[in-house]
C-alpha positions in Angstrom: 73.8 -61.4 49.0 76.0 -58.3 48.9 76.1 -58.5 45.2 72.4 -58.7 45.1 72.0 -55.8 47.5 74.3 -53.6 45.4 72.1 -54.0 42.4 69.8 -51.0 42.1 66.1 -51.6 42.8 63.9 -50.6 39.9 61.5 -47.8 40.5 57.8 -48.2 40.0 56.1 -46.2 37.3 53.0 -44.1 37.9 49.9 -46.1 38.9 48.0 -45.5 35.7 50.8 -47.1 33.7 51.7 -50.7 33.5 55.1 -52.3 33.4 54.2 -55.0 31.0 52.5 -52.7 28.5 54.3 -53.0 25.2 52.9 -49.8 23.8 54.9 -47.5 26.1 56.6 -45.0 23.9 56.8 -41.2 23.2 53.2 -41.4 22.0 52.1 -42.2 25.6 54.0 -39.3 26.8 52.3 -37.0 24.4 49.0 -38.4 25.4 49.8 -37.8 29.0 50.6 -34.2 28.4 47.3 -33.7 26.5 45.5 -35.5 29.3 47.0 -33.1 31.8 45.6 -30.1 29.9 42.1 -31.5 29.9 39.5 -29.8 32.2 38.6 -31.6 35.4 35.7 -34.0 35.0 32.7 -34.1 37.3 33.4 -37.7 38.3 36.8 -38.6 39.6 39.1 -40.8 37.6 39.1 -44.5 38.6 42.4 -45.3 40.2 44.2 -48.6 39.9 46.6 -50.2 42.4 48.0 -52.8 40.0 51.7 -53.2 40.6 54.5 -54.4 38.4 55.2 -58.2 38.6 58.4 -59.4 40.3 58.8 -62.2 37.9 59.6 -60.0 35.0 63.0 -58.6 36.0 64.7 -59.1 32.7 63.4 -55.8 31.4 65.0 -53.8 34.2 67.0 -51.7 31.9 64.0 -50.6 29.9 62.2 -49.9 33.1 65.1 -47.7 34.3 65.0 -45.8 31.1 61.2 -45.2 31.4 61.5 -44.3 35.0 64.3 -41.8 34.2 62.0 -40.1 31.7 59.1 -40.1 34.1 61.2 -38.7 36.9 61.5 -35.4 35.0 57.7 -34.8 35.4 56.4 -33.1 38.5 54.9 -35.5 41.0 51.3 -34.5 41.0 50.1 -37.7 42.7 51.6 -36.8 46.0 49.8 -33.5 46.3 46.1 -32.8 46.7 45.1 -29.7 44.8 41.7 -28.0 45.4 40.6 -26.6 42.2 37.8 -24.0 41.9 34.5 -25.1 40.5 34.3 -24.3 36.8 31.4 -24.8 34.4 31.4 -27.9 32.4 33.1 -27.9 29.0 32.9 -30.2 26.2 35.9 -32.6 26.4 38.5 -32.3 23.7 38.7 -35.0 21.1 41.1 -37.8 21.9 44.0 -37.6 19.4 44.9 -40.6 17.3 48.0 -42.6 18.0 49.1 -42.3 14.4 51.0 -39.1 13.8 50.2 -38.9 10.1 46.4 -38.7 10.8 45.3 -35.1 11.6 43.1 -34.5 14.7 39.6 -34.1 13.3 36.2 -34.3 14.9 33.8 -36.7 13.2 31.3 -34.9 11.0 27.6 -35.3 11.5 25.9 -35.7 8.2 22.8 -33.5 8.0 19.6 -34.8 6.6 18.5 -34.2 3.0 16.0 -31.4 3.9 18.6 -29.6 6.0 21.2 -29.8 3.2 18.7 -28.5 0.7 17.6 -25.6 2.9 21.2 -24.7 3.6 22.0 -24.7 -0.1 19.0 -22.5 -0.8 20.0 -20.0 1.8 23.6 -20.0 0.6 22.5 -19.6 -3.0 20.2 -16.7 -2.0 22.9 -14.9 0.0 25.7 -15.4 -2.5 25.7 -12.7 -5.1 25.3 -13.8 -8.6 28.5 -13.6 -10.7 26.5 -13.0 -13.9 24.5 -10.0 -12.5 25.8 -6.7 -13.5 25.3 -3.9 -10.9 24.7 -0.7 -12.7 26.7 2.4 -11.6 23.9 4.1 -9.7 26.2 6.7 -8.3 26.9 8.1 -11.8 23.3 8.9 -12.5 22.4 12.6 -12.8 21.4 14.4 -9.6 17.8 15.0 -10.5 17.3 11.3 -11.5 18.6 10.1 -8.2 16.4 12.5 -6.4 13.3 11.2 -8.2 14.4 7.6 -7.3 14.8 8.4 -3.7 11.5 10.3 -3.5 9.7 7.4 -5.1 11.2 4.9 -2.7 10.8 7.0 0.5 7.6 8.9 0.4 5.5 9.3 2.4 7.7 9.9 5.4 4.7 9.8 7.8 1.6 7.6 8.0 -1.8 8.2 9.7 -1.6 10.1 13.0 1.9 11.3 12.1 3.4 7.9 12.6 7.0 7.7 11.5 7.8 5.4 8.5 11.0 3.4 8.3 11.9 5.4 5.2 13.4 8.3 7.3 16.1 6.1 8.7 16.5 4.4 5.3 17.3 7.8 3.7 19.9 8.5 6.4 21.6 5.1 5.9 21.6 5.3 2.2 23.0 8.8 2.2 26.2 7.5 3.9 27.2 5.3 1.0 28.7 7.8 -1.3 28.7 11.5 -2.1 26.1 11.4 -4.9 23.7 9.4 -2.7 24.2 11.8 0.1 23.2 14.8 -1.9 20.1 13.0 -3.3 19.0 11.7 0.1 19.5 15.0 1.8 17.4 16.7 -0.9 14.7 14.1 -0.5 14.7 14.4 3.3 14.7 18.2 3.4 12.2 18.7 0.5 9.5 18.3 3.1 11.5 17.8 6.3 10.0 15.6 9.1 9.0 17.9 12.0 7.1 15.5 14.2 7.6 15.0 17.1 8.6 18.2 18.8 12.2 17.2 19.5 12.8 16.7 15.8 11.3 20.1 14.9 13.5 21.8 17.5 16.6 20.1 16.1 15.8 21.3 12.6 15.3 24.9 13.8 18.7 24.7 15.7 20.4 23.4 12.6 19.1 26.1 10.3 20.1 28.8 12.8 23.6 27.4 13.0 23.8 27.5 9.2 22.6 31.1 9.2 25.2 32.2 11.8 28.0 30.2 10.0 30.5 32.3 8.0 31.7 30.7 4.8 30.3 28.2 2.4 29.0 24.8 3.6 29.1 21.5 1.9 25.3 21.2 2.1 23.0 24.1 2.2 20.0 22.9 4.3 18.0 26.1 4.0 17.9 26.1 0.3 16.6 22.5 0.0 13.4 23.0 2.1 10.3 23.5 -0.2 7.3 22.5 1.9 6.5 22.4 5.6 3.9 20.0 7.1 3.2 21.1 10.7 1.0 19.3 13.2 -0.6 22.2 15.1 -1.5 20.6 18.4 2.0 19.2 19.2 4.2 21.7 17.4 2.5 25.1 17.6 -0.2 25.1 20.2 1.8 23.1 22.8 3.7 25.1 25.4 7.3 25.2 24.4 6.7 24.4 20.7 8.2 26.0 17.7 7.1 29.3 16.2 6.3 30.1 12.6 7.9 33.5 13.1 11.3 31.7 13.7 10.9 29.0 11.0 9.8 31.0 8.0 12.9 33.3 7.8 15.0 30.2 7.8 13.4 28.8 4.7 13.9 31.2 1.8 12.9 28.7 -0.9 9.6 27.8 0.8 6.7 27.0 -1.6 4.0 25.5 0.5 2.7 25.2 4.1 0.3 22.6 5.4 -1.1 23.2 8.9 -3.0 20.1 10.0 -4.3 18.1 12.9 -3.9 14.4 13.5 -7.7 14.1 13.8 -8.4 15.5 10.3 -8.4 12.0 8.7 -11.9 10.7 9.5 -11.4 7.5 7.5 -8.8 6.3 10.0 -9.9 8.1 13.1 -13.7 7.9 13.0 -14.1 9.1 16.5 -12.4 12.4 15.8 -15.4 14.6 15.9 -14.8 18.3 15.0 -16.6 19.6 18.0 -14.8 17.4 20.6 -11.3 17.7 19.1 -10.9 21.5 18.6 -7.5 23.0 19.1 -7.2 26.4 20.7 -5.1 27.9 18.0 -5.7 30.3 15.3 -3.7 31.4 12.2 -1.2 34.1 13.3 -2.2 37.6 12.3 1.3 38.4 11.2 1.8 35.2 9.1 1.3 37.1 5.8 3.6 39.9 7.0 6.4 37.4 7.7 6.0 35.7 4.3 6.1 39.0 2.4 9.1 40.3 4.5 11.1 37.2 3.4 9.9 37.4 -0.2 8.2 34.0 0.0 5.7 33.3 -2.8 3.6 30.2 -1.9 2.4 27.7 -4.5 0.5 25.4 -2.1 -1.5 26.1 1.1 -4.1 24.4 3.3 -6.8 26.1 5.2 -8.2 24.2 8.1 -11.7 25.0 9.6 -10.6 23.8 13.0 -8.4 26.9 13.6 -10.7 28.1 15.1 -13.9 27.9 13.0 -15.2 27.8 9.5 -16.3 31.5 9.2 -13.1 33.0 10.6 -10.9 30.8 8.4 -12.8 31.8 5.3 -12.5 35.4 6.2 -8.8 35.1 6.7 -8.5 33.2 3.4 -10.4 36.0 1.5 -8.0 38.6 2.9 -4.8 36.5 2.3 -5.6 35.5 -1.3 -5.3 39.0 -2.5 -1.8 39.5 -1.1 1.4 38.8 -3.2 2.5 35.8 -1.1 -0.8 34.0 -1.8 -2.2 35.2 -5.1 0.0 32.8 -7.2 -1.3 29.7 -5.5 -1.5 26.6 -7.8 -2.7 24.0 -5.2 -5.3 24.9 -2.6 -7.0 22.6 0.0 -9.9 23.3 2.4 -10.5 21.1 5.3 -13.4 20.8 7.8 -15.5 23.6 6.4 -18.8 22.6 8.0 -21.2 25.1 9.7 -23.1 24.1 12.8 -26.7 23.0 12.3 -28.2 26.0 14.1 -26.3 28.5 12.1 -28.4 31.5 11.0 -29.1 32.0 7.3 -27.2 35.3 7.3 -24.0 33.7 8.7 -24.4 30.9 6.1 -24.7 33.5 3.3 -21.7 35.4 4.5 -19.5 32.3 4.7 -20.5 31.4 1.2 -19.6 34.8 0.0 -16.2 34.6 1.7 -15.5 31.4 -0.1 -16.5 32.8 -3.5 -14.3 35.8 -3.1 -11.3 33.7 -1.9 -11.6 31.4 -4.9 -12.1 34.2 -7.4 -8.8 35.9 -6.4 -6.7 32.9 -7.5 -6.3 33.2 -11.2 -3.4 30.7 -11.4 -5.2 27.9 -9.4 -4.8 24.5 -11.0 -5.7 22.0 -8.2 -8.5 22.3 -5.7 -9.4 20.0 -2.9 -12.3 19.9 -0.4 -12.1 17.4 2.5 -14.7 16.9 5.2 -16.6 20.0 3.9 -20.3 20.1 4.5 -20.5 23.5 2.7 -20.0 21.9 -0.7 -23.6 21.8 -2.1 -25.7 23.0 -5.0 -24.9 26.6 -4.1 -21.2 26.5 -3.6 -20.3 24.1 -6.4 -21.0 26.7 -9.2 -18.5 29.1 -7.3 -15.6 26.8 -8.1 -13.2 28.4 -10.7 -12.9 27.1 -14.2 -9.7 25.8 -15.7 -8.8 23.3 -13.0 -6.6 20.4 -13.8 -7.3 18.4 -10.6 -10.4 18.3 -8.5 -10.8 16.3 -5.3 -14.0 16.1 -3.3 -13.8 13.9 -0.2 -16.4 13.3 2.5 -18.7 16.0 1.3 -22.1 14.7 2.5 -24.3 17.2 0.6 -22.7 16.7 -2.8 -25.0 15.0 -5.4 -24.4 13.7 -8.9 -26.6 16.3 -10.5 -24.6 19.2 -8.8 -21.3 17.7 -9.9 -22.5 17.2 -13.5 -23.6 20.8 -13.6 -20.2 22.0 -12.7 -18.4 19.6 -15.1 -20.6 20.6 -18.0 -19.4 24.2 -17.6 -15.9 23.9 -16.3 -14.8 20.3 -16.7 -13.4 20.3 -20.3 -9.8 20.7 -19.1 -10.0 18.5 -16.1 -7.3 15.8 -16.0 -7.8 14.3 -12.5 -11.1 13.7 -10.7 -11.1 12.1 -7.2 -14.4 11.5 -5.5 -14.2 9.7 -2.1 -16.8 9.0 0.6 -19.5 11.3 -0.7 -22.7 9.8 0.8 -25.3 11.5 -1.5 -23.5 11.1 -4.8 -24.3 8.3 -7.2 -22.6 7.7 -10.6 -25.3 9.1 -12.8 -22.9 11.8 -14.1 -20.7 9.1 -15.7 -23.3 8.4 -18.4 -22.0 11.6 -20.0 -18.4 11.6 -18.7 -16.8 11.2 -22.1 -18.4 14.5 -23.3 -18.1 16.3 -19.9 -14.4 15.6 -19.3 -12.7 14.6 -22.6 -9.2 15.3 -21.2 -9.7 13.2 -18.1 -6.7 10.9 -17.3 -7.3 9.8 -13.7 -10.6 8.7 -12.2 -10.7 7.5 -8.6 -13.9 6.9 -6.7 -14.3 5.3 -3.3 -17.8 4.8 -1.9 -17.1 4.0 1.8 -19.0 6.4 4.0 -17.6 7.4 7.4 -19.7 8.9 10.1 -17.6 10.5 12.9 -20.5 10.3 15.3 -21.2 6.6 14.8 -19.3 3.4 15.1 -20.1 1.7 11.8 -20.1 2.8 8.1 -23.3 4.5 7.0 -25.4 3.4 4.1 -25.6 5.5 0.9 -28.4 8.1 0.5 -29.3 7.0 -3.0 -31.3 4.1 -4.3 -29.6 3.3 -7.6 -25.9 3.6 -8.6 -26.4 4.1 -12.3 -29.8 5.9 -12.8 -28.9 7.2 -16.3 -27.4 4.0 -17.7 -23.9 2.6 -18.2 -21.0 5.1 -18.2 -19.1 6.4 -21.2 -15.3 6.6 -20.9 -12.9 9.4 -22.0 -10.2 8.2 -24.4 -7.3 9.8 -22.4 -7.9 7.7 -19.3 -4.8 6.2 -17.7 -6.2 5.1 -14.3 -9.7 3.8 -13.4 -10.2 2.9 -9.8 -13.7 2.5 -8.4 -13.9 0.9 -5.0 -17.0 -0.3 -3.1 -19.6 0.3 -5.7 -22.9 0.3 -3.8 -26.6 -0.2 -4.7 -25.7 -2.1 -7.9 -27.7 -5.0 -9.2 -26.3 -7.9 -11.2 -27.9 -6.6 -14.4 -26.5 -3.1 -13.9 -23.1 -4.6 -13.2 -23.2 -6.6 -16.5 -23.9 -3.4 -18.4 -21.1 -1.6 -16.5 -18.6 -4.3 -17.4 -19.8 -4.4 -21.0 -19.3 -0.6 -21.4 -15.7 -1.0 -20.4 -15.0 -3.9 -22.8 -16.7 -2.1 -25.7 -14.6 1.0 -25.0 -11.3 -0.8 -24.8 -10.4 0.1 -28.4 -10.8 3.8 -27.4 -8.6 3.5 -24.3 -5.1 3.2 -25.6 -3.4 4.8 -22.6 -5.2 2.8 -19.8 -2.6 1.4 -17.4 -4.6 0.5 -14.3 -8.1 -0.9 -13.9 -9.3 -1.7 -10.4 -13.0 -2.4 -9.7 -14.6 -3.6 -6.5 -18.3 -4.3 -6.8 -20.8 -5.0 -4.0 -23.8 -6.6 -5.6 -27.3 -6.1 -4.2 -29.7 -9.0 -3.8 -27.3 -11.6 -5.4 -26.6 -15.1 -4.1 -23.0 -16.4 -3.7 -23.6 -18.6 -6.8 -24.5 -15.6 -8.9 -21.4 -13.7 -7.7 -19.1 -16.6 -8.3 -20.5 -17.2 -11.8 -20.1 -13.5 -12.7 -16.6 -13.5 -11.3 -15.7 -16.6 -13.4 -17.2 -15.1 -16.5 -15.8 -11.6 -16.4 -12.4 -11.9 -14.8 -10.9 -13.8 -17.8 -12.5 -11.3 -20.2 -10.9 -8.3 -18.4 -7.5 -10.1 -18.3 -7.7 -11.1 -22.0 -8.7 -7.6 -23.1 -6.8 -5.2 -20.8 -4.0 -7.1 -19.1 -0.5 -6.6 -20.5 1.1 -10.1 -20.5 4.3 -9.1 -22.2 7.5 -9.5 -20.2 9.4 -6.2 -19.4 12.0 -5.5 -22.0 15.7 -5.9 -21.1 18.3 -4.1 -23.1 21.0 -6.5 -22.2 19.0 -9.6 -23.3 18.1 -7.9 -26.5 21.7 -7.2 -27.3 22.7 -10.8 -26.5 19.8 -12.2 -28.5 20.8 -10.1 -31.5 24.4 -11.3 -31.3 23.3 -14.9 -31.1 20.8 -14.5 -34.0 23.6 -13.0 -36.2 25.7 -16.2 -35.7 22.9 -18.5 -36.8 23.4 -19.9 -40.3 21.5 -18.5 -43.2 20.1 -21.9 -44.0 18.4 -22.3 -40.6 17.0 -18.8 -40.8 15.5 -19.5 -44.2 14.0 -22.8 -43.0 12.3 -21.1 -40.0 11.0 -18.2 -42.1 9.6 -20.6 -44.7 7.9 -22.6 -41.9 6.3 -19.5 -40.5 5.0 -18.4 -43.9 3.6 -21.9 -44.4 1.7 -21.7 -41.1 0.3 -18.2 -42.0 -0.9 -19.4 -45.4 -2.6 -22.5 -43.8 -4.3 -20.3 -41.2 -5.6 -17.9 -43.9 -7.0 -20.8 -46.0 -8.6 -22.5 -43.1 -12.3 -22.3 -42.6 -13.1 -20.0 -39.7 -16.6 -19.1 -40.4 -18.0 -20.9 -37.4 -15.5 -19.3 -34.9 -16.6 -16.1 -33.1 -14.9 -12.9 -33.9 -12.4 -12.2 -31.1 -12.4 -8.9 -29.3 -9.4 -6.7 -30.1 -7.2 -6.7 -27.0 -6.1 -3.4 -25.5 -3.4 -5.3 -23.5 -1.7 -2.3 -22.0 -2.8 -2.4 -18.3 -0.2 -3.4 -15.7 -2.9 -3.8 -13.1 -6.3 -5.5 -13.7 -8.2 -6.2 -10.5 -11.9 -7.2 -10.2 -13.6 -8.0 -6.9 -17.2 -9.0 -6.8 -18.6 -9.6 -3.3 -21.3 -8.7 -0.8 -19.1 -7.8 2.1 -19.7 -4.8 4.1 -17.4 -2.1 2.9 -14.5 -1.2 5.2 -11.5 1.0 4.9 -9.1 -1.9 5.7 -9.5 -5.4 4.3 -7.9 -8.2 6.2 -6.8 -11.3 4.5 -5.0 -14.6 5.4 -1.5 -13.1 5.2 -2.4 -10.6 7.9 -2.8 -13.4 10.4 0.3 -15.4 9.6 3.1 -15.2 12.1 5.8 -16.4 9.8 6.4 -17.6 6.3 5.0 -21.1 5.4 7.4 -23.9 5.9 9.0 -25.6 2.9 10.2 -28.7 4.7 9.8 -31.7 2.4 9.6 -34.2 5.3 6.8 -32.2 6.9 4.9 -32.2 3.6 5.3 -35.9 3.2 
């Protein structure tokens, strides 16, 4: 008994371990350490009260060894630790008992459609190793400026709404020095001044440059060429900017446009001139400030809203004889409409002011009238000869006979003719257009009529669109765009299309052809039949189907062709000659003679419908929230 009592009593291992477990080793110890680092689970661990057996005493030495190892660990079972509540976390992956196998989570294999879409996205985002990025930053300065202007303009949309191109120019200009200079030149060529905070910031910047001593990296004042100023918010508003402060800060100024957000009646049809007048007039000392700073304008806009038509024409007559205005190349008149109850004497004086104002400009090349009711059979002969561009928009009293009379006397050098929204004008003058304007390059006509006093588009004030027959086409035309052709029958439309196809041989420079026809008294079957007959004809005759040339591909193809053996080249050449000889000897007497294709137009668009004309056409893409899905499982 004493000997038995002197024998040490074996200690019991922790309750979650078992004495007769043969797998007890260092791996269990590692597993224990990993288990102690796991976050607490929501449910408590199931405890076991299994004790070691008394029968198995032969392994007491092994138990002592294990117990000696376990005694080094802190006794966490005897203490009750209150842990703060933590959000649930995903449990760590249980490590494998084999040391040579790394600890990896099992992969979830995606479906075929997911893998395919991921591959497409990865392929689209991964840059092509074969694509060669040209050194854009090494292009000349003026080339980069033209690229930036083409990409960014216009900076504002209708109602002076800012376009994303302003921020794009600022971001692109931060890439390198050459981009910075080109983007700053584009942004300051006609700087954005709307809203008022932006205009004040520009004035402050220009004043700081004026007060700065020494050269600057960028001369902001010398880059400003044109100023577009919204009068109501920038000049007439209390606390706005002043032209007296802005003009001395722009020594290279070439043009000024003073406009109102309500001038565009096509987008703001409720902007009636009588209800949206702005209490602002042209400053009396405007001409004095321009001459004091030696500013010679090339472009200017006169707006009849500031304050009325008669006063504006009187100021224009006085200004056009001054050195700062007499060299104008581009002149625009807006909102020149006299009230209905105006006396005849006042009408005659307003017409005389207009005639004198136009006669003083000997260098005038571009003339524009927008929303001008004064343009009629009396004022049209007053327009100066030698114009290169003429735009007449929303002139309700303009007729085809009046326009033809002016073109017969002064339209020989005209290169651009834009006629939009003229309610009383048909296309009768186009029967002699080839002889009236032999140098015409751009012809744009839109026959949507806007009434600012009514909610819907008005009908035309003529009965027939082509009263003098089909049109004739000048040989120098580059762009033909006629939208919303009204009062046109199916027979007249056939003649109109035939005149274009017949004149295709004489239109070698035509690049754009866009026609939208609204047929009168035609069923949907007739329209569909005409569309199916004429659209292939226009595409075969005018559309350019050649792929754009690539210098790199041409160089590679020439190198490859040089490596081809002479025998293969001879065989191909002999085969082509044989085909040509067979085609010449074939009997083609029964086949119709094909029309010679002009095939130079990049845009050929033909729309035949009976829809009511509208300024904005909505299509299916305008109502889609997202791109169509390309999931194959969904399609199946």
